[in-house]
mmCIF file with all atom_site columns, C-alpha atoms in Angstrom:
data_model
loop_
_atom_site.group_PDB
_atom_site.id
_atom_site.type_symbol
_atom_site.label_atom_id
_atom_site.label_alt_id
_atom_site.label_comp_id
_atom_site.label_asym_id
_atom_site.label_entity_id
_atom_site.label_seq_id
_atom_site.pdbx_PDB_ins_code
_atom_site.Cartn_x
_atom_site.Cartn_y
_atom_site.Cartn_z
_atom_site.occupancy
_atom_site.B_iso_or_equiv
_atom_site.pdbx_formal_charge
_atom_site.auth_seq_id
_atom_site.auth_comp_id
_atom_site.auth_asym_id
_atom_site.auth_atom_id
_atom_site.pdbx_PDB_model_num
ATOM 1   C CA . ASN A 1 1   ? 8.750   7.652   17.089  1.00 64.00 ? 1065 ASN A CA 1
ATOM 2   C CA . ALA A 1 2   ? 5.150   8.548   15.656  1.00 78.00 ? 1066 ALA A CA 1
ATOM 3   C CA . GLY A 1 3   ? 5.575   7.567   11.662  1.00 94.00 ? 1067 GLY A CA 1
ATOM 4   C CA . VAL A 1 4   ? 2.496   8.478   9.463   1.00 97.00 ? 1068 VAL A CA 1
ATOM 5   C CA . THR A 1 5   ? -0.611  10.177  11.337  1.00 96.00 ? 1069 THR A CA 1
ATOM 6   C CA . GLN A 1 6   ? -3.440  10.568  9.674   1.00 97.00 ? 1070 GLN A CA 1
ATOM 7   C CA . THR A 1 7   ? -6.782  12.379  11.178  1.00 95.00 ? 1071 THR A CA 1
ATOM 8   C CA . PRO A 1 8   ? -9.668  11.444  11.327  1.00 96.00 ? 1072 PRO A CA 1
ATOM 9   C CA . LYS A 1 9   ? -9.771  7.660   11.702  1.00 95.00 ? 1073 LYS A CA 1
ATOM 10  C CA . PHE A 1 10  ? -13.289 7.977   11.187  1.00 96.00 ? 1074 PHE A CA 1
ATOM 11  C CA . GLN A 1 11  ? -15.667 10.543  9.461   1.00 97.00 ? 1075 GLN A CA 1
ATOM 12  C CA . VAL A 1 12  ? -19.405 10.403  8.553   1.00 97.00 ? 1076 VAL A CA 1
ATOM 13  C CA . LEU A 1 13  ? -20.064 13.123  5.833   1.00 97.00 ? 1077 LEU A CA 1
ATOM 14  C CA . LYS A 1 14  ? -23.767 14.124  4.014   1.00 98.00 ? 1078 LYS A CA 1
ATOM 15  C CA . THR A 1 15  ? -23.980 14.114  0.472   1.00 98.00 ? 1079 THR A CA 1
ATOM 16  C CA . GLY A 1 16  ? -22.032 17.399  -0.567  1.00 97.00 ? 1080 GLY A CA 1
ATOM 17  C CA . GLN A 1 17  ? -20.284 17.867  2.069   1.00 97.00 ? 1081 GLN A CA 1
ATOM 18  C CA . SER A 1 18  ? -17.124 18.956  2.573   1.00 97.00 ? 1082 SER A CA 1
ATOM 19  C CA . MET A 1 19  ? -13.920 17.505  4.413   1.00 97.00 ? 1083 MET A CA 1
ATOM 20  C CA . THR A 1 20  ? -10.236 17.407  4.616   1.00 97.00 ? 1084 THR A CA 1
ATOM 21  C CA . LEU A 1 21  ? -8.029  14.677  6.068   1.00 98.00 ? 1085 LEU A CA 1
ATOM 22  C CA . GLN A 1 22  ? -4.708  15.166  7.613   1.00 97.00 ? 1086 GLN A CA 1
ATOM 23  C CA . CYS A 1 23  ? -1.535  13.848  7.046   1.00 98.00 ? 1087 CYS A CA 1
ATOM 24  C CA . ALA A 1 24  ? 1.746   14.132  8.916   1.00 97.00 ? 1088 ALA A CA 1
ATOM 25  C CA . GLN A 1 25  ? 5.159   11.997  8.986   1.00 96.00 ? 1089 GLN A CA 1
ATOM 26  C CA . ASP A 1 26  ? 8.214   12.535  10.983  1.00 95.00 ? 1090 ASP A CA 1
ATOM 27  C CA . MET A 1 27  ? 10.181  10.416  9.140   1.00 93.00 ? 1091 MET A CA 1
ATOM 28  C CA . ASN A 1 28  ? 12.198  13.486  7.073   1.00 92.00 ? 1092 ASN A CA 1
ATOM 29  C CA . HIS A 1 29  ? 10.730  11.814  3.782   1.00 93.00 ? 1093 HIS A CA 1
ATOM 30  C CA . ASN A 1 30  ? 10.274  13.219  0.593   1.00 93.00 ? 1094 ASN A CA 1
ATOM 31  C CA . SER A 1 31  ? 7.770   11.319  -1.170  1.00 94.00 ? 1095 SER A CA 1
ATOM 32  C CA . MET A 1 32  ? 4.248   11.619  0.082   1.00 96.00 ? 1096 MET A CA 1
ATOM 33  C CA . TYR A 1 33  ? 0.761   9.623   -0.845  1.00 97.00 ? 1097 TYR A CA 1
ATOM 34  C CA . TRP A 1 34  ? -2.802  9.092   -0.405  1.00 98.00 ? 1098 TRP A CA 1
ATOM 35  C CA . TYR A 1 35  ? -4.481  5.822   -1.690  1.00 98.00 ? 1099 TYR A CA 1
ATOM 36  C CA . ARG A 1 36  ? -8.315  4.752   -1.335  1.00 98.00 ? 1100 ARG A CA 1
ATOM 37  C CA . GLN A 1 37  ? -8.803  1.097   -0.772  1.00 97.00 ? 1101 GLN A CA 1
ATOM 38  C CA . ASP A 1 38  ? -12.252 -0.739  -1.527  1.00 95.00 ? 1102 ASP A CA 1
ATOM 39  C CA . PRO A 1 39  ? -13.453 -4.164  -0.934  1.00 90.00 ? 1103 PRO A CA 1
ATOM 40  C CA . GLY A 1 40  ? -11.792 -6.268  -3.918  1.00 87.00 ? 1104 GLY A CA 1
ATOM 41  C CA . MET A 1 41  ? -9.500  -3.108  -5.484  1.00 89.00 ? 1105 MET A CA 1
ATOM 42  C CA . GLY A 1 42  ? -6.749  -3.347  -3.581  1.00 92.00 ? 1106 GLY A CA 1
ATOM 43  C CA . LEU A 1 43  ? -5.331  0.069   -3.047  1.00 96.00 ? 1107 LEU A CA 1
ATOM 44  C CA . ARG A 1 44  ? -5.678  2.659   -5.551  1.00 97.00 ? 1108 ARG A CA 1
ATOM 45  C CA . LEU A 1 45  ? -3.317  5.903   -5.708  1.00 97.00 ? 1109 LEU A CA 1
ATOM 46  C CA . ILE A 1 46  ? -5.580  9.260   -5.600  1.00 98.00 ? 1110 ILE A CA 1
ATOM 47  C CA . TYR A 1 47  ? -2.463  11.988  -5.828  1.00 98.00 ? 1111 TYR A CA 1
ATOM 48  C CA . TYR A 1 48  ? 1.150   11.831  -4.759  1.00 96.00 ? 1112 TYR A CA 1
ATOM 49  C CA . SER A 1 49  ? 3.773   14.314  -4.083  1.00 95.00 ? 1113 SER A CA 1
ATOM 50  C CA . ALA A 1 50  ? 7.270   13.262  -5.045  1.00 93.00 ? 1114 ALA A CA 1
ATOM 51  C CA . SER A 1 51  ? 8.922   16.232  -2.863  1.00 90.00 ? 1115 SER A CA 1
ATOM 52  C CA . GLU A 1 52  ? 7.910   19.463  -1.209  1.00 90.00 ? 1116 GLU A CA 1
ATOM 53  C CA . GLY A 1 53  ? 6.203   21.886  -3.617  1.00 89.00 ? 1117 GLY A CA 1
ATOM 54  C CA . THR A 1 54  ? 4.920   19.134  -5.982  1.00 93.00 ? 1118 THR A CA 1
ATOM 55  C CA . THR A 1 55  ? 1.190   17.146  -6.378  1.00 96.00 ? 1119 THR A CA 1
ATOM 56  C CA . ASP A 1 56  ? 0.364   14.823  -9.410  1.00 96.00 ? 1120 ASP A CA 1
ATOM 57  C CA . LYS A 1 57  ? -2.244  12.749  -10.166 1.00 97.00 ? 1121 LYS A CA 1
ATOM 58  C CA . GLY A 1 58  ? -2.682  9.107   -9.738  1.00 96.00 ? 1122 GLY A CA 1
ATOM 59  C CA . GLU A 1 59  ? -5.047  6.737   -10.769 1.00 95.00 ? 1123 GLU A CA 1
ATOM 60  C CA . VAL A 1 60  ? -8.091  8.284   -9.318  1.00 97.00 ? 1124 VAL A CA 1
ATOM 61  C CA . PRO A 1 61  ? -8.356  11.709  -8.710  1.00 97.00 ? 1125 PRO A CA 1
ATOM 62  C CA . ASN A 1 62  ? -11.676 13.057  -9.774  1.00 97.00 ? 1126 ASN A CA 1
ATOM 63  C CA . GLY A 1 63  ? -13.110 14.455  -6.816  1.00 96.00 ? 1127 GLY A CA 1
ATOM 64  C CA . TYR A 1 64  ? -10.207 15.215  -4.872  1.00 98.00 ? 1128 TYR A CA 1
ATOM 65  C CA . ASN A 1 65  ? -7.328  17.790  -4.157  1.00 97.00 ? 1129 ASN A CA 1
ATOM 66  C CA . VAL A 1 66  ? -4.083  17.986  -2.245  1.00 98.00 ? 1130 VAL A CA 1
ATOM 67  C CA . SER A 1 67  ? -1.785  20.341  -0.545  1.00 97.00 ? 1131 SER A CA 1
ATOM 68  C CA . ARG A 1 68  ? 1.558   19.536  0.638   1.00 95.00 ? 1132 ARG A CA 1
ATOM 69  C CA . LEU A 1 69  ? 1.953   22.196  3.441   1.00 89.00 ? 1133 LEU A CA 1
ATOM 70  C CA . ASN A 1 70  ? 5.401   21.866  3.938   1.00 95.00 ? 1134 ASN A CA 1
ATOM 71  C CA . LYS A 1 71  ? 7.724   18.417  4.121   1.00 94.00 ? 1135 LYS A CA 1
ATOM 72  C CA . ARG A 1 72  ? 5.822   17.036  6.987   1.00 96.00 ? 1136 ARG A CA 1
ATOM 73  C CA . GLU A 1 73  ? 1.904   17.348  5.727   1.00 97.00 ? 1137 GLU A CA 1
ATOM 74  C CA . PHE A 1 74  ? 0.200   16.419  2.828   1.00 98.00 ? 1138 PHE A CA 1
ATOM 75  C CA . SER A 1 75  ? -3.851  16.840  3.059   1.00 98.00 ? 1139 SER A CA 1
ATOM 76  C CA . LEU A 1 76  ? -6.278  15.645  0.941   1.00 98.00 ? 1140 LEU A CA 1
ATOM 77  C CA . ARG A 1 77  ? -9.733  17.557  0.544   1.00 98.00 ? 1141 ARG A CA 1
ATOM 78  C CA . LEU A 1 78  ? -13.247 16.389  -1.023  1.00 97.00 ? 1142 LEU A CA 1
ATOM 79  C CA . GLU A 1 79  ? -15.039 19.646  -1.982  1.00 93.00 ? 1143 GLU A CA 1
ATOM 80  C CA . SER A 1 80  ? -18.621 17.887  -2.236  1.00 96.00 ? 1144 SER A CA 1
ATOM 81  C CA . ALA A 1 81  ? -18.359 14.273  -0.913  1.00 97.00 ? 1145 ALA A CA 1
ATOM 82  C CA . ALA A 1 82  ? -19.896 11.804  -3.059  1.00 97.00 ? 1146 ALA A CA 1
ATOM 83  C CA . PRO A 1 83  ? -21.684 8.182   -1.785  1.00 97.00 ? 1147 PRO A CA 1
ATOM 84  C CA . SER A 1 84  ? -18.915 6.437   -4.548  1.00 97.00 ? 1148 SER A CA 1
ATOM 85  C CA . GLN A 1 85  ? -16.339 7.821   -2.014  1.00 98.00 ? 1149 GLN A CA 1
ATOM 86  C CA . THR A 1 86  ? -16.980 5.949   0.662   1.00 98.00 ? 1150 THR A CA 1
ATOM 87  C CA . SER A 1 87  ? -14.192 4.100   1.326   1.00 98.00 ? 1151 SER A CA 1
ATOM 88  C CA . VAL A 1 88  ? -10.555 3.823   3.398   1.00 98.00 ? 1152 VAL A CA 1
ATOM 89  C CA . TYR A 1 89  ? -8.050  6.265   2.811   1.00 98.00 ? 1153 TYR A CA 1
ATOM 90  C CA . PHE A 1 90  ? -4.441  5.629   3.189   1.00 98.00 ? 1154 PHE A CA 1
ATOM 91  C CA . CYS A 1 91  ? -1.933  8.114   3.659   1.00 98.00 ? 1155 CYS A CA 1
ATOM 92  C CA . ALA A 1 92  ? 1.692   6.940   3.075   1.00 97.00 ? 1156 ALA A CA 1
ATOM 93  C CA . SER A 1 93  ? 5.102   8.436   2.501   1.00 96.00 ? 1157 SER A CA 1
ATOM 94  C CA . SER A 1 94  ? 8.438   7.054   1.308   1.00 93.00 ? 1158 SER A CA 1
ATOM 95  C CA . GLY A 1 95  ? 12.326  7.622   0.914   1.00 82.00 ? 1159 GLY A CA 1
ATOM 96  C CA . ARG A 1 96  ? 15.004  9.758   0.832   1.00 63.00 ? 1160 ARG A CA 1
ATOM 97  C CA . GLN A 1 97  ? 14.951  10.009  -3.162  1.00 68.00 ? 1161 GLN A CA 1
ATOM 98  C CA . GLY A 1 98  ? 12.727  8.447   -5.506  1.00 71.00 ? 1162 GLY A CA 1
ATOM 99  C CA . PHE A 1 99  ? 10.252  5.783   -5.425  1.00 77.00 ? 1163 PHE A CA 1
ATOM 100 C CA . ASN A 1 100 ? 11.856  2.603   -5.444  1.00 75.00 ? 1164 ASN A CA 1
ATOM 101 C CA . THR A 1 101 ? 11.673  2.093   -1.651  1.00 84.00 ? 1165 THR A CA 1
ATOM 102 C CA . GLU A 1 102 ? 8.908   0.548   0.730   1.00 89.00 ? 1166 GLU A CA 1
ATOM 103 C CA . ALA A 1 103 ? 6.279   3.367   1.937   1.00 93.00 ? 1167 ALA A CA 1
ATOM 104 C CA . PHE A 1 104 ? 4.966   3.367   5.280   1.00 95.00 ? 1168 PHE A CA 1
ATOM 105 C CA . PHE A 1 105 ? 1.403   3.659   6.440   1.00 97.00 ? 1169 PHE A CA 1
ATOM 106 C CA . GLY A 1 106 ? -0.854  5.502   8.384   1.00 97.00 ? 1170 GLY A CA 1
ATOM 107 C CA . GLN A 1 107 ? -3.404  3.863   10.079  1.00 96.00 ? 1171 GLN A CA 1
ATOM 108 C CA . GLY A 1 108 ? -6.486  5.003   7.731   1.00 96.00 ? 1172 GLY A CA 1
ATOM 109 C CA . THR A 1 109 ? -9.739  6.481   8.028   1.00 97.00 ? 1173 THR A CA 1
ATOM 110 C CA . ARG A 1 110 ? -12.847 4.911   7.395   1.00 97.00 ? 1174 ARG A CA 1
ATOM 111 C CA . LEU A 1 111 ? -14.994 7.425   5.372   1.00 98.00 ? 1175 LEU A CA 1
ATOM 112 C CA . THR A 1 112 ? -18.801 6.756   4.909   1.00 98.00 ? 1176 THR A CA 1
ATOM 113 C CA . VAL A 1 113 ? -21.120 9.086   2.879   1.00 98.00 ? 1177 VAL A CA 1
ATOM 114 C CA . VAL A 1 114 ? -24.399 8.874   3.300   1.00 97.00 ? 1178 VAL A CA 1
ATOM 115 C CA . ALA B 2 1   ? 1.630   1.259   -17.190 1.00 84.00 ? 5    ALA B CA 1
ATOM 116 C CA . GLN B 2 2   ? 2.612   -0.958  -14.087 1.00 91.00 ? 6    GLN B CA 1
ATOM 117 C CA . THR B 2 3   ? 0.542   -3.683  -12.972 1.00 95.00 ? 7    THR B CA 1
ATOM 118 C CA . VAL B 2 4   ? -0.030  -6.613  -10.517 1.00 97.00 ? 8    VAL B CA 1
ATOM 119 C CA . THR B 2 5   ? -2.311  -8.928  -10.811 1.00 97.00 ? 9    THR B CA 1
ATOM 120 C CA . GLN B 2 6   ? -2.821  -11.477 -7.391  1.00 97.00 ? 10   GLN B CA 1
ATOM 121 C CA . SER B 2 7   ? -5.076  -14.353 -9.087  1.00 95.00 ? 11   SER B CA 1
ATOM 122 C CA . GLN B 2 8   ? -5.993  -15.884 -5.783  1.00 96.00 ? 12   GLN B CA 1
ATOM 123 C CA . PRO B 2 9   ? -8.444  -13.685 -3.894  1.00 96.00 ? 13   PRO B CA 1
ATOM 124 C CA . GLU B 2 10  ? -8.983  -16.071 -0.724  1.00 97.00 ? 14   GLU B CA 1
ATOM 125 C CA . MET B 2 11  ? -6.788  -18.769 0.868   1.00 97.00 ? 15   MET B CA 1
ATOM 126 C CA . SER B 2 12  ? -6.836  -21.187 3.725   1.00 97.00 ? 16   SER B CA 1
ATOM 127 C CA . VAL B 2 13  ? -4.637  -23.386 5.590   1.00 98.00 ? 17   VAL B CA 1
ATOM 128 C CA . GLN B 2 14  ? -3.955  -25.303 8.381   1.00 98.00 ? 18   GLN B CA 1
ATOM 129 C CA . GLU B 2 15  ? -1.799  -24.020 11.590  1.00 98.00 ? 19   GLU B CA 1
ATOM 130 C CA . ALA B 2 16  ? 1.783   -24.910 11.121  1.00 97.00 ? 20   ALA B CA 1
ATOM 131 C CA . GLU B 2 17  ? 1.529   -25.187 7.101   1.00 98.00 ? 21   GLU B CA 1
ATOM 132 C CA . THR B 2 18  ? 3.286   -24.265 4.448   1.00 98.00 ? 22   THR B CA 1
ATOM 133 C CA . VAL B 2 19  ? 1.008   -21.841 2.344   1.00 98.00 ? 23   VAL B CA 1
ATOM 134 C CA . THR B 2 20  ? 2.586   -19.811 -0.935  1.00 98.00 ? 24   THR B CA 1
ATOM 135 C CA . LEU B 2 21  ? 0.385   -16.507 -2.499  1.00 98.00 ? 25   LEU B CA 1
ATOM 136 C CA . SER B 2 22  ? 1.017   -15.723 -5.717  1.00 98.00 ? 26   SER B CA 1
ATOM 137 C CA . CYS B 2 23  ? 1.619   -12.232 -7.631  1.00 98.00 ? 27   CYS B CA 1
ATOM 138 C CA . THR B 2 24  ? 2.580   -11.772 -11.337 1.00 98.00 ? 28   THR B CA 1
ATOM 139 C CA . TYR B 2 25  ? 3.486   -8.030  -12.381 1.00 97.00 ? 29   TYR B CA 1
ATOM 140 C CA . ASP B 2 26  ? 3.978   -6.117  -15.513 1.00 96.00 ? 30   ASP B CA 1
ATOM 141 C CA . THR B 2 27  ? 6.500   -3.111  -15.824 1.00 94.00 ? 31   THR B CA 1
ATOM 142 C CA . SER B 2 28  ? 8.958   -2.008  -18.597 1.00 92.00 ? 32   SER B CA 1
ATOM 143 C CA . GLU B 2 29  ? 11.792  -0.443  -16.099 1.00 89.00 ? 33   GLU B CA 1
ATOM 144 C CA . ASN B 2 30  ? 14.616  -2.565  -15.562 1.00 87.00 ? 34   ASN B CA 1
ATOM 145 C CA . ASN B 2 31  ? 14.875  -0.784  -11.434 1.00 88.00 ? 35   ASN B CA 1
ATOM 146 C CA . TYR B 2 32  ? 12.552  -1.760  -9.655  1.00 92.00 ? 36   TYR B CA 1
ATOM 147 C CA . TYR B 2 33  ? 11.356  -2.934  -6.182  1.00 93.00 ? 37   TYR B CA 1
ATOM 148 C CA . LEU B 2 34  ? 8.836   -5.526  -5.202  1.00 96.00 ? 38   LEU B CA 1
ATOM 149 C CA . PHE B 2 35  ? 6.916   -5.829  -1.882  1.00 97.00 ? 39   PHE B CA 1
ATOM 150 C CA . TRP B 2 36  ? 4.420   -7.834  0.069   1.00 98.00 ? 40   TRP B CA 1
ATOM 151 C CA . TYR B 2 37  ? 2.361   -6.083  3.216   1.00 98.00 ? 41   TYR B CA 1
ATOM 152 C CA . LYS B 2 38  ? 0.088   -7.660  5.435   1.00 98.00 ? 42   LYS B CA 1
ATOM 153 C CA . GLN B 2 39  ? -3.193  -5.424  6.495   1.00 97.00 ? 43   GLN B CA 1
ATOM 154 C CA . PRO B 2 40  ? -4.636  -7.641  9.497   1.00 96.00 ? 44   PRO B CA 1
ATOM 155 C CA . PRO B 2 41  ? -8.151  -6.816  10.691  1.00 93.00 ? 45   PRO B CA 1
ATOM 156 C CA . SER B 2 42  ? -6.545  -3.628  12.515  1.00 93.00 ? 46   SER B CA 1
ATOM 157 C CA . ARG B 2 43  ? -6.368  -2.505  8.728   1.00 94.00 ? 47   ARG B CA 1
ATOM 158 C CA . GLN B 2 44  ? -2.619  -1.290  9.554   1.00 95.00 ? 48   GLN B CA 1
ATOM 159 C CA . MET B 2 45  ? -0.396  -1.830  6.629   1.00 96.00 ? 49   MET B CA 1
ATOM 160 C CA . ILE B 2 46  ? 2.531   -3.763  7.250   1.00 96.00 ? 50   ILE B CA 1
ATOM 161 C CA . LEU B 2 47  ? 5.676   -4.183  5.279   1.00 96.00 ? 51   LEU B CA 1
ATOM 162 C CA . VAL B 2 48  ? 6.351   -8.071  5.605   1.00 97.00 ? 52   VAL B CA 1
ATOM 163 C CA . ILE B 2 49  ? 9.125   -8.607  2.776   1.00 97.00 ? 53   ILE B CA 1
ATOM 164 C CA . ARG B 2 50  ? 10.605  -6.639  -0.186  1.00 95.00 ? 54   ARG B CA 1
ATOM 165 C CA . GLN B 2 51  ? 12.813  -7.581  -3.333  1.00 96.00 ? 55   GLN B CA 1
ATOM 166 C CA . GLU B 2 52  ? 15.014  -5.805  -5.483  1.00 92.00 ? 56   GLU B CA 1
ATOM 167 C CA . ALA B 2 53  ? 14.802  -6.693  -9.315  1.00 92.00 ? 57   ALA B CA 1
ATOM 168 C CA . TYR B 2 54  ? 18.269  -6.539  -9.433  1.00 91.00 ? 58   TYR B CA 1
ATOM 169 C CA . LYS B 2 55  ? 19.185  -8.801  -6.874  1.00 90.00 ? 59   LYS B CA 1
ATOM 170 C CA . GLN B 2 56  ? 19.422  -12.749 -7.996  1.00 86.00 ? 60   GLN B CA 1
ATOM 171 C CA . GLN B 2 57  ? 19.022  -13.783 -4.252  1.00 92.00 ? 61   GLN B CA 1
ATOM 172 C CA . ASN B 2 58  ? 15.434  -14.351 -3.046  1.00 95.00 ? 62   ASN B CA 1
ATOM 173 C CA . ALA B 2 59  ? 14.519  -12.056 -0.003  1.00 94.00 ? 63   ALA B CA 1
ATOM 174 C CA . THR B 2 60  ? 13.968  -14.444 3.262   1.00 94.00 ? 64   THR B CA 1
ATOM 175 C CA . GLU B 2 61  ? 12.467  -12.626 6.605   1.00 93.00 ? 65   GLU B CA 1
ATOM 176 C CA . ASN B 2 62  ? 12.084  -15.208 9.223   1.00 95.00 ? 66   ASN B CA 1
ATOM 177 C CA . ARG B 2 63  ? 9.234   -17.056 8.036   1.00 97.00 ? 67   ARG B CA 1
ATOM 178 C CA . PHE B 2 64  ? 8.455   -15.594 5.220   1.00 98.00 ? 68   PHE B CA 1
ATOM 179 C CA . SER B 2 65  ? 10.516  -15.833 1.845   1.00 97.00 ? 69   SER B CA 1
ATOM 180 C CA . VAL B 2 66  ? 9.771   -14.735 -1.906  1.00 97.00 ? 70   VAL B CA 1
ATOM 181 C CA . ASN B 2 67  ? 10.302  -16.424 -5.210  1.00 97.00 ? 71   ASN B CA 1
ATOM 182 C CA . PHE B 2 68  ? 11.358  -13.878 -7.437  1.00 96.00 ? 72   PHE B CA 1
ATOM 183 C CA . GLN B 2 69  ? 11.063  -15.488 -11.261 1.00 95.00 ? 73   GLN B CA 1
ATOM 184 C CA . LYS B 2 70  ? 12.441  -12.067 -13.198 1.00 94.00 ? 74   LYS B CA 1
ATOM 185 C CA . ALA B 2 71  ? 12.160  -13.154 -16.745 1.00 94.00 ? 75   ALA B CA 1
ATOM 186 C CA . ALA B 2 72  ? 8.433   -14.428 -16.095 1.00 95.00 ? 76   ALA B CA 1
ATOM 187 C CA . LYS B 2 73  ? 7.965   -11.833 -13.990 1.00 96.00 ? 77   LYS B CA 1
ATOM 188 C CA . SER B 2 74  ? 6.446   -13.440 -11.092 1.00 97.00 ? 78   SER B CA 1
ATOM 189 C CA . PHE B 2 75  ? 6.877   -12.522 -6.967  1.00 97.00 ? 79   PHE B CA 1
ATOM 190 C CA . SER B 2 76  ? 5.413   -15.142 -4.777  1.00 98.00 ? 80   SER B CA 1
ATOM 191 C CA . LEU B 2 77  ? 4.982   -15.364 -1.108  1.00 98.00 ? 81   LEU B CA 1
ATOM 192 C CA . LYS B 2 78  ? 5.601   -18.422 1.142   1.00 98.00 ? 82   LYS B CA 1
ATOM 193 C CA . ILE B 2 79  ? 4.869   -18.602 4.366   1.00 98.00 ? 83   ILE B CA 1
ATOM 194 C CA . SER B 2 80  ? 6.107   -21.538 6.580   1.00 98.00 ? 84   SER B CA 1
ATOM 195 C CA . ASP B 2 81  ? 4.997   -22.467 9.976   1.00 98.00 ? 85   ASP B CA 1
ATOM 196 C CA . SER B 2 82  ? 1.816   -20.688 9.762   1.00 98.00 ? 86   SER B CA 1
ATOM 197 C CA . GLN B 2 83  ? 0.442   -19.188 12.461  1.00 97.00 ? 87   GLN B CA 1
ATOM 198 C CA . LEU B 2 84  ? -2.982  -17.714 13.772  1.00 97.00 ? 88   LEU B CA 1
ATOM 199 C CA . GLY B 2 85  ? -1.450  -14.009 13.590  1.00 97.00 ? 89   GLY B CA 1
ATOM 200 C CA . ASP B 2 86  ? -0.195  -14.319 9.683   1.00 98.00 ? 90   ASP B CA 1
ATOM 201 C CA . THR B 2 87  ? -4.442  -14.280 9.099   1.00 97.00 ? 91   THR B CA 1
ATOM 202 C CA . ALA B 2 88  ? -4.650  -10.734 7.370   1.00 98.00 ? 92   ALA B CA 1
ATOM 203 C CA . MET B 2 89  ? -5.022  -9.507  3.585   1.00 97.00 ? 93   MET B CA 1
ATOM 204 C CA . TYR B 2 90  ? -1.652  -9.798  1.437   1.00 98.00 ? 94   TYR B CA 1
ATOM 205 C CA . PHE B 2 91  ? -0.704  -7.197  -0.877  1.00 98.00 ? 95   PHE B CA 1
ATOM 206 C CA . CYS B 2 92  ? 1.840   -7.435  -3.318  1.00 98.00 ? 96   CYS B CA 1
ATOM 207 C CA . ALA B 2 93  ? 3.170   -4.663  -4.700  1.00 97.00 ? 97   ALA B CA 1
ATOM 208 C CA . LEU B 2 94  ? 5.383   -2.977  -7.408  1.00 95.00 ? 98   LEU B CA 1
ATOM 209 C CA . SER B 2 95  ? 7.792   0.438   -7.396  1.00 92.00 ? 99   SER B CA 1
ATOM 210 C CA . GLY B 2 96  ? 10.147  2.000   -10.095 1.00 87.00 ? 100  GLY B CA 1
ATOM 211 C CA . ASN B 2 97  ? 9.871   5.578   -11.537 1.00 85.00 ? 101  ASN B CA 1
ATOM 212 C CA . THR B 2 98  ? 6.383   6.106   -10.265 1.00 88.00 ? 102  THR B CA 1
ATOM 213 C CA . PRO B 2 99  ? 4.672   5.317   -6.744  1.00 92.00 ? 103  PRO B CA 1
ATOM 214 C CA . LEU B 2 100 ? 3.779   1.671   -5.471  1.00 93.00 ? 104  LEU B CA 1
ATOM 215 C CA . VAL B 2 101 ? 0.788   -0.207  -7.459  1.00 95.00 ? 105  VAL B CA 1
ATOM 216 C CA . PHE B 2 102 ? -0.901  -3.034  -5.550  1.00 96.00 ? 106  PHE B CA 1
ATOM 217 C CA . GLY B 2 103 ? -2.510  -5.826  -6.473  1.00 97.00 ? 107  GLY B CA 1
ATOM 218 C CA . LYS B 2 104 ? -6.135  -6.415  -5.724  1.00 97.00 ? 108  LYS B CA 1
ATOM 219 C CA . GLY B 2 105 ? -5.079  -8.937  -2.449  1.00 97.00 ? 109  GLY B CA 1
ATOM 220 C CA . THR B 2 106 ? -5.533  -12.474 -1.352  1.00 98.00 ? 110  THR B CA 1
ATOM 221 C CA . ARG B 2 107 ? -7.309  -12.676 2.370   1.00 97.00 ? 111  ARG B CA 1
ATOM 222 C CA . LEU B 2 108 ? -5.398  -15.494 4.036   1.00 98.00 ? 112  LEU B CA 1
ATOM 223 C CA . SER B 2 109 ? -7.336  -17.200 6.723   1.00 98.00 ? 113  SER B CA 1
ATOM 224 C CA . VAL B 2 110 ? -5.160  -19.963 9.182   1.00 98.00 ? 114  VAL B CA 1
ATOM 225 C CA . ILE B 2 111 ? -7.323  -22.399 10.440  1.00 97.00 ? 115  ILE B CA 1
ATOM 226 C CA . ALA B 2 112 ? -6.422  -23.711 14.454  1.00 96.00 ? 116  ALA B CA 1
#
């Protein structure tokens, strides 16, 4: 059982380049999330999708876009990467209904913008 | 807005000893869950334990237990018989009507 799968695991971008982080879950979860993790900051929510067809901004959405392609897949796009977006990105999914349940995480993507 | 505060950036403990990690939170919701996640050097986020706010009994998972003080909005994690494999970042997290909110984490080192 794969759980939550993110690709790629590592990426180096030049300032101004674009890229899409892919995420898929096979647990039939309704909700999916993108977080970023920076040293000393914990995990901060970028965007989330409470259900297929909906997306909402989290705490730090600037510079990102998302697409909930179907129930399984939730992608994160950086249109014009900046050094401030150097971070570890986590995709997660949860639950049958609502947010009051544990989230399951992918293995993360370490992104460096130079 | 929901907030989670972990006031101990780093802690260390001797192997086989007991350690307690602190977490306080703030929420206006009545129905919420609290979690402790572990992040070892592999970077994987692993759920350690969870607590439903409506349950008064403290959750326990093997060597891991919590002290949930609802009125004080406190949710500490106790690790008994610490093992080298417990070395990791530990995050406290809160959910309710909004997605998980995380604290900044506590780095725990278990020393042989």
